Short mmCIF file of N, CA and C in Angstrom, two decimals:
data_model
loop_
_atom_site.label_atom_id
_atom_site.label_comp_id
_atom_site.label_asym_id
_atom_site.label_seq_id
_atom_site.Cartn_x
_atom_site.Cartn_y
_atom_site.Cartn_z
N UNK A 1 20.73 225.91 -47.53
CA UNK A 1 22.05 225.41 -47.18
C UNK A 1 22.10 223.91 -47.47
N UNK A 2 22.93 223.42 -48.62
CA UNK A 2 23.32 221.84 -48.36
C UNK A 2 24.21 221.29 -47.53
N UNK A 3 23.70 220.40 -47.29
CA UNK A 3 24.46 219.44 -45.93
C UNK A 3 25.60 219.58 -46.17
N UNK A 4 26.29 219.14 -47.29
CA UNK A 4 27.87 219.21 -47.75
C UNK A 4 28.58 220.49 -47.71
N UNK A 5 28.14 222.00 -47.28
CA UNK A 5 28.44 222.57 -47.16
C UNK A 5 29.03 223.21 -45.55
N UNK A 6 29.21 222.33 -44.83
CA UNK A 6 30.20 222.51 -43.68
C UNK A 6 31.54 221.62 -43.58
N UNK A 7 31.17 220.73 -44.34
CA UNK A 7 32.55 219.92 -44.60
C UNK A 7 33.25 219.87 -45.53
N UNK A 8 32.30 220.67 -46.73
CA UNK A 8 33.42 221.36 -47.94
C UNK A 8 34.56 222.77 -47.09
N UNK A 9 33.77 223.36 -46.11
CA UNK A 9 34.51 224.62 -45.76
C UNK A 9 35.41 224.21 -44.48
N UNK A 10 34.91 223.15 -43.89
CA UNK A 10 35.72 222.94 -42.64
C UNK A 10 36.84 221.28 -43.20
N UNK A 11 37.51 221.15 -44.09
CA UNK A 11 38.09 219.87 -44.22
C UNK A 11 38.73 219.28 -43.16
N UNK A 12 39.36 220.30 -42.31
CA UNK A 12 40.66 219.74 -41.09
C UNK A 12 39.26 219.11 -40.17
N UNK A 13 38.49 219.60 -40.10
CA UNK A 13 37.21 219.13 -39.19
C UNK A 13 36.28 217.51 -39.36
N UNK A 14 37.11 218.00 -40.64
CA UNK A 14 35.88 215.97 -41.62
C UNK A 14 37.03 215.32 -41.52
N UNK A 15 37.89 215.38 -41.73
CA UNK A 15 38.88 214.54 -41.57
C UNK A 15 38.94 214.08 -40.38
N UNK A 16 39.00 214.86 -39.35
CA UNK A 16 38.93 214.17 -37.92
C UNK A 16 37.53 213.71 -37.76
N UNK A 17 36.91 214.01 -37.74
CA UNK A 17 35.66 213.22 -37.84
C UNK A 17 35.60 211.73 -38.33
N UNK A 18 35.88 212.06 -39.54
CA UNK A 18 36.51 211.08 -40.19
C UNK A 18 37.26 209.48 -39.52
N UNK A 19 37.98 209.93 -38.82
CA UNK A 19 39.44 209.42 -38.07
C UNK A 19 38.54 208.88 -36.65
N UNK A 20 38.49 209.70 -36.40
CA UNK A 20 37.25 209.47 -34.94
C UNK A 20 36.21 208.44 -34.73
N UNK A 21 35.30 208.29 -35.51
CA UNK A 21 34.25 207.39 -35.82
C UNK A 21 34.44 206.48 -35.84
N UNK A 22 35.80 205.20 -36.68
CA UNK A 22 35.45 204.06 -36.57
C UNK A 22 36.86 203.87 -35.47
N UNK A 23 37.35 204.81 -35.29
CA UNK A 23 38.08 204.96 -33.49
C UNK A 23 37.30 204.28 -32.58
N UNK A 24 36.44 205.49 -32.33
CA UNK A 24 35.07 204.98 -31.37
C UNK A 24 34.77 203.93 -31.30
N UNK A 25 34.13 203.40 -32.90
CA UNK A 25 34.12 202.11 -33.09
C UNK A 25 34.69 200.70 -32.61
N UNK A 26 35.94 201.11 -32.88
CA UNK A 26 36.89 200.00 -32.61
C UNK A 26 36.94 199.48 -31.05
N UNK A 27 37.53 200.79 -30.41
CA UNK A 27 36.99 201.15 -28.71
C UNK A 27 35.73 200.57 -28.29
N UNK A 28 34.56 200.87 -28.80
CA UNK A 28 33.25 200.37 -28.18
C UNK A 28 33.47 198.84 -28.73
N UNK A 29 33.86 198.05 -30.25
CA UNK A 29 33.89 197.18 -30.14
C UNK A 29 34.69 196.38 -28.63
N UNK A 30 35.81 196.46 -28.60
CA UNK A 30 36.73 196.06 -27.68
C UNK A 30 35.87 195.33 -26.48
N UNK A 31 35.21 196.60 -25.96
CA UNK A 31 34.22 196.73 -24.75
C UNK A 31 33.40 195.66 -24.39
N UNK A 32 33.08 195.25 -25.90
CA UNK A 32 31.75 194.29 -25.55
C UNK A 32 31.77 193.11 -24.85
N UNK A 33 31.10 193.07 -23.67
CA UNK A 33 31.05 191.49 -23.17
C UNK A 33 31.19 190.16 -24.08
N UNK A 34 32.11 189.31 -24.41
CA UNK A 34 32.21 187.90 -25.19
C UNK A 34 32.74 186.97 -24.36
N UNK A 35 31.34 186.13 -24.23
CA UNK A 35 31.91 185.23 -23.03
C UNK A 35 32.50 183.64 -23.87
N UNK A 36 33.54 183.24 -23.62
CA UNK A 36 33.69 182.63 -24.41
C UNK A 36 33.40 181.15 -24.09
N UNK A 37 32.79 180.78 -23.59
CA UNK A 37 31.59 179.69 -23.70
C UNK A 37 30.74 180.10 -23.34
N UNK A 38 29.35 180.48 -24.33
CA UNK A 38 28.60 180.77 -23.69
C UNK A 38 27.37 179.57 -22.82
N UNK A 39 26.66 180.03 -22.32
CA UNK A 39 25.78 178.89 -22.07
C UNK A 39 24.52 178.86 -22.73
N UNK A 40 24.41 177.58 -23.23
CA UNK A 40 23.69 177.39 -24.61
C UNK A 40 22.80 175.82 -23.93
N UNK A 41 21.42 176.45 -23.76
CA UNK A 41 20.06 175.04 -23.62
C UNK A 41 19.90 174.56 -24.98
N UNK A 42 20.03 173.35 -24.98
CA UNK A 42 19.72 172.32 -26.40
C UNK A 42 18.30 171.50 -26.15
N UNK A 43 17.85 172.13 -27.04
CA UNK A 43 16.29 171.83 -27.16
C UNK A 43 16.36 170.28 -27.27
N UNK A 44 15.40 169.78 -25.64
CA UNK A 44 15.44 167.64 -25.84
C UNK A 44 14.11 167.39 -25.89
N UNK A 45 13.68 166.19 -26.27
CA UNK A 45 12.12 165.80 -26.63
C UNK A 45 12.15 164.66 -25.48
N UNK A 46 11.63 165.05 -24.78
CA UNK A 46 11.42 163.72 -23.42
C UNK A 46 9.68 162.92 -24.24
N UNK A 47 9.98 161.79 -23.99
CA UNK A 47 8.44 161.07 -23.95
C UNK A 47 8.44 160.46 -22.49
#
């Protein structure tokens, strides 16, 4: 059996698949914590 052979027979199925994935995507992007300043240590040279 080749791989391509469930989504040659099921198209209405890859298509949503299709559609779905960078859905998800987009959604999980959204999600992500962005703090917008973050807090940032700046490396100092004491003598």
């Amino acid at each position: 059996m080749n791989i391509s052979t469930p989504f040659i027979h099921r198209p209405v199925a890859t298509n949503l698949l299709t559609i779905a994935i960078p859905l998800a995507g987009m959604v999980a992007f959204r999600l992500l914590p962005v703090a917008p300043l973050p807090q940032v240590d700046f490396p100092t040279i004491s003598v």
